[in-house]
CSV table of C-alpha atoms and ligand atoms in Angstrom, one decimal:
chain,number,residue,atom,x,y,z
O,266,MET,CA,-27.3,15.0,-10.0
O,267,ASN,CA,-24.6,16.3,-12.3
O,268,LEU,CA,-21.7,14.0,-12.5
O,269,TYR,CA,-19.2,16.8,-11.5
O,270,ASP,CA,-21.4,17.6,-8.4
O,271,ARG,CA,-21.0,14.1,-7.4
O,272,ILE,CA,-17.3,14.0,-8.2
O,273,PRO,CA,-15.2,16.7,-6.7
O,274,ASN,CA,-12.3,17.5,-9.1
O,275,ASN,CA,-10.1,19.8,-10.5
O,276,VAL,CA,-9.6,18.6,-14.0
O,277,ASN,CA,-12.4,20.6,-15.4
O,278,LEU,CA,-14.9,17.5,-15.6
O,279,SER,CA,-17.7,19.9,-16.3
O,280,GLU,CA,-16.1,21.0,-19.7
O,281,ASP,CA,-15.0,17.8,-20.8
O,282,LYS,CA,-17.6,15.8,-22.3
O,283,ARG,CA,-15.9,12.9,-23.6
O,284,LEU,CA,-14.5,12.2,-20.0
O,285,GLN,CA,-17.8,12.8,-18.5
O,286,ARG,CA,-19.5,10.0,-20.7
O,287,ALA,CA,-16.7,7.6,-19.9
O,288,LEU,CA,-17.1,8.2,-16.3
O,289,GLU,CA,-20.6,8.1,-16.2
O,290,LYS,CA,-20.7,4.7,-17.6
O,291,TRP,CA,-18.0,3.6,-15.3
O,292,LEU,CA,-19.6,5.3,-12.0
O,293,PRO,CA,-22.4,2.5,-11.6
O,294,ASN,CA,-19.9,-0.2,-12.0
O,295,PHE,CA,-17.7,1.3,-9.3
O,296,LEU,CA,-20.6,1.5,-6.9
O,297,SER,CA,-21.8,-1.8,-7.4
O,298,TRP,CA,-18.2,-3.2,-7.0
O,299,TRP,CA,-17.9,-1.1,-3.8
O,300,HIS,CA,-21.4,-2.6,-2.8
O,301,ASP,CA,-20.1,-6.2,-3.5
O,302,MET,CA,-16.6,-5.9,-2.5
O,303,GLY,CA,-16.2,-3.0,-0.2
O,304,PRO,CA,-16.3,-3.1,3.7
O,305,GLU,CA,-18.9,-5.8,4.7
O,306,GLY,CA,-21.7,-4.7,7.1
O,307,PHE,CA,-21.0,-1.0,7.8
O,308,GLN,CA,-22.3,0.8,4.5
O,309,GLN,CA,-25.1,2.4,6.2
O,310,LYS,CA,-23.3,3.8,9.3
O,311,ASP,CA,-22.1,7.3,9.5
O,312,VAL,CA,-18.1,7.1,9.5
O,313,TRP,CA,-16.1,10.3,10.5
O,314,LEU,CA,-14.2,10.4,7.2
O,315,ARG,CA,-11.7,13.0,5.6
O,316,THR,CA,-12.8,13.7,2.1
O,317,ALA,CA,-10.2,15.2,-0.4
O,318,VAL,CA,-11.8,18.6,-1.5
O,319,ASP,CA,-8.8,20.5,-2.9
O,320,VAL,CA,-5.2,20.2,-3.4
O,321,GLY,CA,-4.0,23.2,-1.3
O,322,SER,CA,-1.1,22.6,1.3
O,323,GLU,CA,-3.5,24.1,3.8
O,324,GLY,CA,-7.2,22.5,4.2
O,325,TRP,CA,-7.1,20.1,1.2
O,326,ALA,CA,-9.5,17.7,3.5
O,327,HIS,CA,-12.8,18.0,4.6
O,328,PHE,CA,-13.7,15.9,7.9
O,329,ASP,CA,-17.1,14.9,8.6
O,330,TYR,CA,-19.7,12.0,9.0
O,331,VAL,CA,-20.4,10.2,5.9
O,332,LYS,CA,-21.8,7.0,4.7
O,333,MET,CA,-19.2,5.3,2.7
O,334,PRO,CA,-21.3,4.8,-0.5
O,335,ASP,CA,-22.0,8.4,-0.5
O,336,TYR,CA,-18.3,9.3,-0.1
O,337,ARG,CA,-17.3,11.7,-2.7
O,338,TRP,CA,-14.5,10.1,-4.6
O,339,GLY,CA,-12.6,12.9,-6.4
O,340,ILE,CA,-10.3,13.2,-9.0
O,341,PHE,CA,-7.3,15.6,-7.8
O,342,LEU,CA,-3.9,16.5,-9.6
O,343,GLU,CA,-1.4,18.7,-8.0
O,344,PRO,CA,-1.3,21.9,-10.1
O,345,SER,CA,0.7,21.7,-13.3
O,346,GLN,CA,4.0,23.4,-13.3
O,347,ALA,CA,4.7,26.1,-15.9
O,348,ASP,CA,7.5,24.8,-18.3
O,349,ALA,CA,7.5,21.1,-16.9
O,350,ARG,CA,10.2,19.0,-18.3
O,351,VAL,CA,11.0,15.4,-18.5
O,352,GLY,CA,13.3,15.1,-15.5
O,353,PHE,CA,15.4,11.9,-16.3
O,354,GLY,CA,16.2,9.4,-18.9
O,355,ASP,CA,16.9,9.7,-22.5
O,356,ASN,CA,14.6,12.4,-23.3
O,357,TYR,CA,15.9,14.5,-20.2
O,358,GLY,CA,15.2,18.2,-20.7
O,359,ALA,CA,12.6,17.8,-23.4
O,360,PRO,CA,9.1,19.3,-22.3
O,361,ALA,CA,6.9,17.0,-20.3
O,362,TYR,CA,4.7,14.9,-22.3
O,363,GLN,CA,1.2,16.0,-21.9
O,364,GLU,CA,-0.3,13.5,-23.9
O,365,VAL,CA,0.5,9.7,-24.1
O,366,PRO,CA,3.6,9.4,-26.5
O,367,GLY,CA,2.6,6.8,-29.1
O,368,GLU,CA,6.1,4.9,-28.6
O,369,PHE,CA,5.5,4.7,-24.8
O,370,ARG,CA,1.9,3.9,-24.9
O,371,ASN,CA,1.8,0.3,-24.1
O,372,ALA,CA,4.3,0.9,-21.2
O,373,LEU,CA,2.6,4.0,-19.8
O,374,ARG,CA,-0.7,2.0,-19.8
O,375,ARG,CA,0.8,-1.2,-18.1
O,376,ILE,CA,2.5,1.2,-15.4
O,377,ILE,CA,-0.9,2.7,-14.8
O,378,VAL,CA,-3.0,-0.5,-14.7
O,379,THR,CA,-0.4,-2.2,-12.5
O,380,GLN,CA,-0.9,0.4,-10.0
O,381,GLY,CA,-4.5,1.0,-10.4
O,382,ASP,CA,-5.1,-3.0,-9.7
O,383,THR,CA,-3.5,-2.6,-6.3
O,384,GLU,CA,-6.1,0.1,-5.0
O,385,PRO,CA,-9.5,-2.0,-5.3
O,386,ALA,CA,-7.5,-5.2,-4.3
O,387,SER,CA,-6.6,-3.9,-1.0
O,388,VAL,CA,-10.3,-2.9,-0.2
O,389,GLU,CA,-11.2,-6.7,-1.2
O,390,GLN,CA,-8.6,-8.0,1.2
O,391,GLN,CA,-9.7,-5.9,4.1
O,392,ARG,CA,-13.5,-6.1,3.6
O,393,ARG,CA,-14.3,-8.2,6.5
O,394,LEU,CA,-12.1,-6.7,9.0
O,395,GLY,CA,-14.8,-4.1,10.3
O,396,HIS,CA,-16.5,-7.1,12.2
O,397,THR,CA,-13.4,-7.4,14.4
O,398,CYS,CA,-12.3,-4.1,15.1
O,399,PRO,CA,-10.2,-3.5,18.3
O,400,SER,CA,-11.8,-0.1,18.7
O,401,LEU,CA,-14.0,2.6,17.0
O,402,TYR,CA,-10.8,4.7,16.4
O,403,ASP,CA,-9.3,1.7,14.4
O,404,LEU,CA,-12.6,1.0,12.8
O,405,ARG,CA,-12.7,4.6,11.2
O,406,ASN,CA,-9.0,4.1,10.1
O,407,LEU,CA,-9.7,1.2,8.4
O,408,PHE,CA,-12.8,2.6,6.4
O,409,GLN,CA,-10.5,5.8,5.8
O,410,VAL,CA,-8.0,3.7,4.2
O,411,ASN,CA,-10.6,1.8,2.4
O,412,VAL,CA,-12.3,4.9,0.8
O,413,GLU,CA,-9.0,6.5,0.2
O,414,GLU,CA,-7.7,3.4,-1.9
O,415,GLY,CA,-11.4,3.5,-3.9
O,416,ARG,CA,-10.3,7.2,-4.6
O,417,HIS,CA,-6.9,6.2,-5.8
O,418,LEU,CA,-8.7,3.6,-8.2
O,419,TRP,CA,-10.6,6.7,-9.6
O,420,ALA,CA,-7.2,8.4,-9.9
O,421,MET,CA,-5.9,5.8,-12.1
O,422,VAL,CA,-9.2,5.5,-14.0
O,423,TYR,CA,-9.3,9.1,-14.8
O,424,LEU,CA,-5.9,8.8,-16.7
O,425,LEU,CA,-7.1,5.8,-18.5
O,426,HIS,CA,-10.3,7.5,-19.6
O,427,GLY,CA,-8.7,10.7,-20.0
O,428,TYR,CA,-5.6,9.8,-22.0
O,429,PHE,CA,-6.2,6.4,-23.4
O,430,GLY,CA,-9.0,5.6,-25.9
O,431,ARG,CA,-11.1,2.4,-26.2
O,432,ASP,CA,-8.2,0.2,-24.5
O,433,GLY,CA,-8.1,2.4,-21.5
O,434,ARG,CA,-11.9,2.2,-20.9
O,435,ASP,CA,-11.5,-1.5,-21.4
O,436,GLU,CA,-8.6,-1.7,-18.6
O,437,ALA,CA,-10.9,0.6,-16.4
O,438,ASP,CA,-13.6,-1.9,-16.5
O,439,ALA,CA,-11.2,-5.0,-16.1
O,440,LEU,CA,-9.9,-3.2,-12.9
O,441,LEU,CA,-13.4,-3.7,-11.3
O,442,GLU,CA,-13.6,-7.3,-12.7
O,443,ARG,CA,-10.5,-8.9,-11.1
O,444,ARG,CA,-10.9,-10.2,-7.6
O,445,SER,CA,-8.3,-10.5,-4.9
O,446,GLY,CA,-7.2,-14.0,-4.4
O,447,ASN,CA,-9.7,-15.3,-6.9
O,448,PRO,CA,-7.8,-18.4,-8.7
O,449,ASP,CA,-9.6,-17.7,-12.2
O,450,LYS,CA,-9.4,-13.9,-12.1
O,451,PRO,CA,-6.6,-12.7,-9.5
O,452,ARG,CA,-5.5,-9.2,-9.0
O,453,ILE,CA,-2.0,-8.8,-10.9
O,454,LEU,CA,0.4,-8.8,-8.1
O,455,GLU,CA,0.8,-11.5,-5.5
O,456,ALA,CA,0.7,-9.5,-2.2
O,457,PHE,CA,-2.6,-8.4,-3.4
O,458,ASN,CA,-4.2,-12.0,-3.3
O,459,GLN,CA,-2.9,-12.6,0.0
O,460,PRO,CA,-5.5,-12.9,2.6
O,461,CYS,CA,-5.6,-9.8,5.2
O,462,ASP,CA,-8.1,-11.4,7.7
O,463,ASP,CA,-7.1,-10.2,11.1
O,464,TRP,CA,-5.8,-6.7,12.3
O,465,LEU,CA,-2.2,-7.8,12.9
O,466,ASN,CA,-2.0,-8.5,9.1
O,467,PHE,CA,-3.8,-5.2,8.8
O,468,TYR,CA,-1.2,-3.4,10.4
O,469,ALA,CA,1.6,-5.3,8.9
O,470,PHE,CA,0.0,-4.6,5.4
O,471,THR,CA,-0.4,-1.1,5.9
O,472,MET,CA,3.0,-0.7,7.2
O,473,PHE,CA,4.8,-2.7,4.6
O,474,THR,CA,2.6,-3.0,1.6
O,475,ASP,CA,1.3,0.4,1.4
O,476,ARG,CA,4.6,1.6,1.9
O,477,ASP,CA,5.6,-0.1,-1.2
O,478,GLY,CA,2.9,2.2,-2.7
O,479,LYS,CA,4.5,5.2,-1.4
O,480,TYR,CA,7.8,4.4,-3.2
O,481,GLN,CA,6.1,3.4,-6.6
O,482,LEU,CA,4.0,6.6,-6.5
O,483,SER,CA,7.2,8.5,-5.7
O,484,ALA,CA,8.9,7.1,-8.6
O,485,LEU,CA,5.9,7.9,-10.7
O,486,ALA,CA,5.7,11.4,-9.2
O,487,GLU,CA,8.8,12.0,-11.1
O,488,SER,CA,7.3,10.9,-14.5
O,489,GLY,CA,7.7,12.7,-17.7
O,490,PHE,CA,4.1,12.0,-18.4
O,491,GLU,CA,2.8,15.2,-16.6
O,492,PRO,CA,-0.6,13.9,-15.7
O,493,LEU,CA,0.6,10.9,-14.0
O,494,ALA,CA,3.3,12.7,-12.0
O,495,ARG,CA,0.7,15.1,-10.8
O,496,THR,CA,-1.9,12.6,-9.8
O,497,CYS,CA,0.8,10.7,-7.9
O,498,LYS,CA,1.8,13.6,-6.2
O,499,PHE,CA,-1.7,13.9,-4.7
O,500,MET,CA,-2.1,10.4,-3.8
O,501,LEU,CA,1.1,10.6,-1.8
O,502,THR,CA,-0.6,13.0,0.6
O,503,GLU,CA,-3.2,10.5,1.5
O,504,GLU,CA,-1.0,7.4,1.5
O,505,ALA,CA,1.0,9.0,4.6
O,506,HIS,CA,-2.2,8.2,6.8
O,507,HIS,CA,-2.2,4.5,5.6
O,508,MET,CA,1.4,4.0,6.6
O,509,PHE,CA,0.7,5.9,9.8
O,510,VAL,CA,-2.2,3.3,10.6
O,511,GLY,CA,0.2,0.5,10.1
O,512,ASP,CA,3.1,1.9,11.7
O,513,THR,CA,1.5,2.8,14.9
O,514,GLY,CA,-1.0,-0.1,14.8
O,515,LEU,CA,2.1,-2.5,15.1
O,516,SER,CA,3.6,-0.1,17.7
O,517,ARG,CA,0.5,-0.2,19.9
O,518,VAL,CA,0.5,-4.2,19.5
O,519,VAL,CA,4.3,-4.3,20.6
O,520,LYS,CA,3.8,-1.9,23.4
O,521,ARG,CA,0.7,-4.3,24.8
O,522,THR,CA,2.5,-7.3,24.4
O,523,ALA,CA,5.5,-5.5,26.2
O,524,GLN,CA,3.1,-4.5,29.1
O,525,LEU,CA,1.5,-8.0,29.3
O,526,MET,CA,5.0,-9.9,29.3
O,527,LYS,CA,5.9,-7.5,32.4
O,528,GLN,CA,2.8,-8.6,34.3
O,529,ASN,CA,3.6,-12.3,33.7
O,530,PRO,CA,7.1,-13.1,35.1
O,531,SER,CA,6.9,-16.5,32.8
O,532,GLU,CA,6.4,-13.8,29.9
O,533,ASP,CA,3.6,-16.1,28.4
O,534,VAL,CA,1.2,-13.3,26.9
O,535,ARG,CA,-1.0,-15.8,25.6
O,536,SER,CA,-2.4,-16.7,29.0
O,537,LEU,CA,-3.3,-12.9,29.1
O,538,GLY,CA,-4.6,-12.6,25.7
O,539,GLY,CA,-1.8,-10.9,24.2
O,540,ILE,CA,0.1,-11.5,20.8
O,541,PRO,CA,3.5,-13.0,21.4
O,542,LEU,CA,6.4,-11.1,20.0
O,543,ASP,CA,7.4,-14.1,17.8
O,544,ILE,CA,4.1,-14.3,16.2
O,545,VAL,CA,4.6,-10.4,15.4
O,546,GLN,CA,7.8,-11.3,14.0
O,547,LYS,CA,6.5,-13.9,11.6
O,548,TYR,CA,3.9,-11.4,10.5
O,549,ILE,CA,6.8,-9.0,9.5
O,550,ASN,CA,8.7,-11.7,7.8
O,551,PHE,CA,5.5,-12.6,5.7
O,552,TRP,CA,4.4,-8.9,4.7
O,553,PHE,CA,8.1,-7.6,4.3
O,554,SER,CA,9.1,-10.3,2.0
O,555,TYR,CA,5.8,-10.0,-0.1
O,556,SER,CA,6.2,-6.4,-0.3
O,557,LEU,CA,9.9,-6.5,-1.6
O,558,ASP,CA,8.5,-8.5,-4.5
O,559,LEU,CA,6.3,-5.4,-5.6
O,560,PHE,CA,9.4,-3.7,-6.8
O,561,GLY,CA,10.1,-6.3,-9.4
O,562,GLY,CA,13.1,-8.2,-10.4
O,563,GLU,CA,16.7,-7.0,-9.2
O,564,ILE,CA,17.8,-7.1,-12.7
O,565,SER,CA,15.2,-5.7,-14.9
O,566,SER,CA,15.0,-4.4,-18.5
O,567,ASN,CA,11.4,-3.0,-17.8
O,568,SER,CA,13.2,-0.7,-15.4
O,569,ALA,CA,15.6,0.5,-17.7
O,570,ASP,CA,13.0,1.0,-20.4
O,571,PHE,CA,10.7,2.9,-18.1
O,572,PHE,CA,13.8,5.3,-16.9
O,573,ALA,CA,15.1,5.8,-20.4
O,574,ALA,CA,11.6,6.7,-21.8
O,575,GLY,CA,11.3,9.2,-18.7
O,576,LEU,CA,8.1,7.4,-17.4
O,577,LYS,CA,9.4,6.2,-14.1
O,578,GLY,CA,12.2,8.0,-12.1
O,579,ARG,CA,14.0,7.2,-9.0
O,580,PHE,CA,12.9,8.0,-5.3
O,581,LYS,CA,13.5,11.8,-5.2
O,582,GLU,CA,15.1,11.9,-8.6
O,583,GLN,CA,15.2,15.6,-8.8
O,584,ASP,CA,16.4,16.3,-5.0
O,585,GLN,CA,18.7,13.4,-4.7
O,586,TYR,CA,20.7,13.1,-7.8
O,587,THR,CA,22.5,15.1,-10.1
O,588,ASP,CA,23.2,12.9,-13.1
O,589,HIS,CA,19.6,12.4,-14.3
O,590,VAL,CA,20.5,10.4,-17.4
O,591,ALA,CA,22.1,7.6,-15.9
O,592,ALA,CA,23.4,6.0,-19.0
O,593,GLU,CA,26.7,5.1,-17.5
O,594,GLY,CA,27.4,3.7,-14.0
O,595,SER,CA,26.7,0.2,-12.7
O,596,PHE,CA,25.3,-1.5,-9.9
O,597,THR,CA,26.7,-4.7,-7.8
O,598,MET,CA,24.1,-7.0,-6.3
O,599,LEU,CA,24.6,-10.4,-5.0
O,600,VAL,CA,23.0,-13.2,-7.3
O,601,VAL,CA,22.8,-16.8,-6.9
O,602,GLU,CA,25.4,-18.6,-9.5
O,603,ASP,CA,26.3,-22.3,-9.3
O,604,GLY,CA,24.4,-22.7,-6.2
O,605,LYS,CA,26.3,-19.9,-4.6
O,606,LEU,CA,25.8,-16.1,-3.7
O,607,ALA,CA,28.4,-14.3,-5.8
O,608,PRO,CA,28.5,-10.5,-6.8
O,609,ARG,CA,27.3,-9.4,-10.3
O,610,GLU,CA,27.6,-6.2,-11.8
O,611,VAL,CA,24.8,-4.7,-14.0
O,612,PRO,CA,24.1,-1.5,-15.8
O,613,LEU,CA,22.7,1.2,-13.5
O,614,ARG,CA,19.5,1.5,-15.2
O,615,ASN,CA,18.8,-2.4,-15.2
O,616,ALA,CA,19.1,-2.1,-11.5
O,617,LEU,CA,16.8,0.6,-10.6
O,618,ASN,CA,14.0,-1.7,-9.1
O,619,GLU,CA,16.8,-2.9,-6.8
O,620,ILE,CA,17.9,0.7,-6.0
O,621,LEU,CA,14.2,1.7,-5.2
O,622,ARG,CA,13.7,-1.4,-2.9
O,623,GLY,CA,16.7,-0.1,-1.1
O,624,GLU,CA,15.2,3.1,-0.3
O,625,TYR,CA,12.1,1.0,0.9
O,626,VAL,CA,14.1,-1.1,3.2
O,627,LYS,CA,15.9,2.0,4.9
O,628,ASP,CA,12.0,3.4,5.5
O,629,CYS,CA,11.1,0.2,7.1
O,630,GLU,CA,14.1,0.1,9.4
O,631,LYS,CA,13.0,3.4,10.7
O,632,GLY,CA,9.6,1.6,11.8
O,633,LEU,CA,11.4,-1.1,13.3
O,634,ALA,CA,13.5,1.4,15.4
O,635,ARG,CA,10.5,2.8,16.7
O,636,TRP,CA,8.7,-0.5,17.9
O,637,ASN,CA,12.0,-1.5,19.2
O,638,LYS,CA,12.1,1.9,21.4
O,639,ALA,CA,8.5,0.6,22.6
O,640,LEU,CA,10.2,-2.6,23.9
O,641,ALA,CA,13.2,-0.8,25.2
O,642,ASP,CA,10.9,1.8,27.0
O,643,GLU,CA,9.0,-1.0,28.7
O,644,GLY,CA,12.2,-2.5,29.9
O,645,LEU,CA,12.4,-5.7,27.5
O,646,ALA,CA,15.5,-7.1,25.9
O,647,GLN,CA,13.9,-8.7,23.2
O,648,ARG,CA,14.1,-6.9,19.8
O,649,LEU,CA,12.2,-7.1,16.4
O,650,TYR,CA,14.0,-7.2,13.2
O,651,LEU,CA,13.6,-7.4,9.3
O,652,PRO,CA,14.6,-10.2,7.6
O,653,ASN,CA,17.2,-10.0,4.9
O,654,VAL,CA,16.1,-9.3,1.5
O,655,ARG,CA,16.6,-12.6,0.0
O,656,PHE,CA,14.3,-14.4,2.6
O,657,HIS,CA,10.9,-15.8,1.1
O,658,ARG,CA,11.2,-14.2,-2.2
O,659,HIS,CA,8.8,-15.1,-5.3
O,660,VAL,CA,10.0,-12.4,-7.9
O,661,GLY,CA,13.4,-11.8,-9.1
O,662,GLU,CA,16.9,-13.5,-8.6
O,663,TYR,CA,16.1,-15.0,-5.4
O,664,ALA,CA,12.8,-16.7,-6.3
O,665,GLY,CA,13.0,-20.4,-6.8
O,666,HIS,CA,16.1,-20.4,-4.1
O,667,TYR,CA,15.8,-20.7,-0.3
O,668,PHE,CA,17.3,-18.5,2.2
O,669,ASP,CA,17.2,-18.2,5.9
O,670,LEU,CA,16.4,-14.9,7.9
O,671,ASP,CA,20.1,-13.7,7.4
O,672,GLY,CA,20.0,-14.4,3.5
O,673,GLN,CA,22.2,-17.4,3.8
O,674,LEU,CA,21.6,-19.8,1.0
O,675,ILE,CA,20.0,-23.1,2.6
O,676,THR,CA,18.2,-26.1,0.7
O,677,LYS,CA,14.8,-26.5,0.4
O,678,GLU,CA,14.6,-29.2,3.2
O,679,GLU,CA,16.3,-26.9,5.6
O,680,PHE,CA,13.6,-24.1,4.6
O,681,GLU,CA,10.6,-26.5,5.1
O,682,GLN,CA,12.0,-27.7,8.4
O,683,LYS,CA,12.5,-24.1,9.7
O,684,LYS,CA,9.5,-22.5,7.9
O,685,SER,CA,7.0,-22.7,10.9
O,686,ASP,CA,9.7,-20.6,13.1
O,687,TRP,CA,9.8,-17.9,10.4
O,688,LEU,CA,6.5,-17.6,8.9
O,689,PRO,CA,2.9,-17.6,10.5
O,690,THR,CA,1.4,-21.1,10.7
O,691,ILE,CA,-2.2,-22.0,10.5
O,692,GLU,CA,-2.0,-22.1,14.5
O,693,ASP,CA,-0.5,-18.8,14.8
O,694,ARG,CA,-3.2,-17.4,12.5
O,695,GLU,CA,-6.0,-19.1,14.5
O,696,TYR,CA,-4.6,-17.9,17.7
O,697,VAL,CA,-4.6,-14.2,16.5
O,698,GLY,CA,-8.0,-14.8,14.9
O,699,SER,CA,-9.3,-15.9,18.2
O,700,LEU,CA,-8.3,-12.7,19.9
O,701,MET,CA,-10.2,-10.9,17.2
O,702,LYS,CA,-13.6,-9.9,19.2
O,703,PRO,CA,-15.1,-6.8,18.4
O,704,VAL,CA,-14.7,-3.7,20.8
O,705,THR,CA,-17.4,-1.0,19.6
O,706,GLU,CA,-17.8,1.2,22.6
O,707,PRO,CA,-16.4,4.9,22.3
O,708,GLY,CA,-13.2,4.9,24.2
O,709,LYS,CA,-12.8,1.1,24.8
O,710,ILE,CA,-10.0,-0.9,23.4
O,711,ALA,CA,-9.2,-4.7,22.9
O,712,ASN,CA,-6.9,-6.2,25.4
O,713,TRP,CA,-4.4,-7.1,22.8
O,714,ILE,CA,-3.5,-3.5,21.7
O,715,ALA,CA,-2.5,-0.5,23.3
O,716,PRO,CA,-4.9,2.7,22.6
O,717,PRO,CA,-3.2,5.2,20.5
O,718,ALA,CA,-1.4,8.3,21.8
O,719,THR,CA,-4.1,10.8,20.3
O,720,GLY,CA,-7.1,10.7,18.4
O,721,ILE,CA,-7.7,11.9,14.6
O,722,LYS,CA,-7.8,15.4,13.8
O,723,GLY,CA,-7.8,16.7,17.2
O,724,LYS,CA,-10.5,14.6,18.4
O,725,PRO,CA,-9.9,12.5,21.7
O,726,PHE,CA,-9.6,8.5,21.4
O,727,GLU,CA,-13.3,8.3,23.1
O,728,PHE,CA,-14.8,10.3,20.5
O,729,GLU,CA,-17.6,8.3,18.5
O,730,TYR,CA,-15.7,7.8,15.1
O,731,VAL,CA,-18.3,5.5,13.9
O,732,ARG,CA,-21.8,5.6,14.7
O,733,LEU,CA,-23.0,2.1,14.9
T,1004,FE2,FE1,-3.4,3.7,-2.6
T,1005,FE2,FE1,-2.7,3.1,0.5
């Protein structure tokens, strides 16, 4: 079969011999990676999946039964803009870069590789979840997320193959060689080395970690390197579903827990097979804090360099800001100085990671409001919350210090004492794990989660989303 039949695309693959040759070599390696590290146990099952087939706002996706290894991982970029310009930084207003500018080559490759590495990593993290799905609907959503992360890997590999030479091809190979959680060849970012081995982890991951992806992709969708901007814009259309899976998944867990709490006057949901809210809160604390790390250091010369070069912008750079140079101005944040929190003013461009993180936090708060509404609707007084951004951080100004959930500086000993109240313990994980029994009859749902409000693409919840 021709490569361009196998790979739906709008990048003129049939005309581009050099790109064809590179992808031809990479494709078998990708498929063998998918076979080894993709969803375990369901490769030969028919899954009702959407496949990107076009970039039009209407009908960009096609829904049908597909076996995952036959999924048509395509390469799609949003259409290019006539007269596209660099939208920010020192080269603001110059023609957008259509090729990799030599002076930014290393920075750009690093940005693309770091983004690309997250895509296969999450597939690896989630590869055994199919065995414990709470419903066929959820099983299908898991696989949808997995194949689309595979496509996002393709999107980044296209950029490496298409715009970089030998070093780009080497990096594309390395994306298939690192392994999530492997101490010898780990994935680049730590959130992507954490185990995601139960469905509460999966929902928290897609809520918080995929949402980091939304903000990184949004910042790159502003890029003056137009092929990157166009690629990321299209990835964002798929990413929305991933966050939907996490957001509604957690909402359904919370709703079910609330129902069980009402059934039992002592409010002990464990005896009824539910997930206690304090465990849900600990999972939120864990994934939210690891996801905050993904934005990088609060004070960052990289963020300043990437912005100056026109490579990585701010969230909604064009819609939200009028000064796209941002050469002046400052940003004040709290840092640890002499054992105390103290304000420090830094040049605006050095604070762009922190500013992007702030946008992300606002977005996460909306999810919390929805889950708390589910609690309120069930008549319960208890509420979930986000921990302070300083809590449990491993990257940036707060790494190496200890904070409570309110962001107050505490000692290591105090943290160790309270840790089991704040973060999932082995017992918590084992308890959640004990609830993870597969439910695979169409229309049936596990006891620890409420069914979704609607099915996918007009299909009812009872639809046979995966043929087992
Ligand atoms: Fe992705
Ligand atoms: Fe995603």
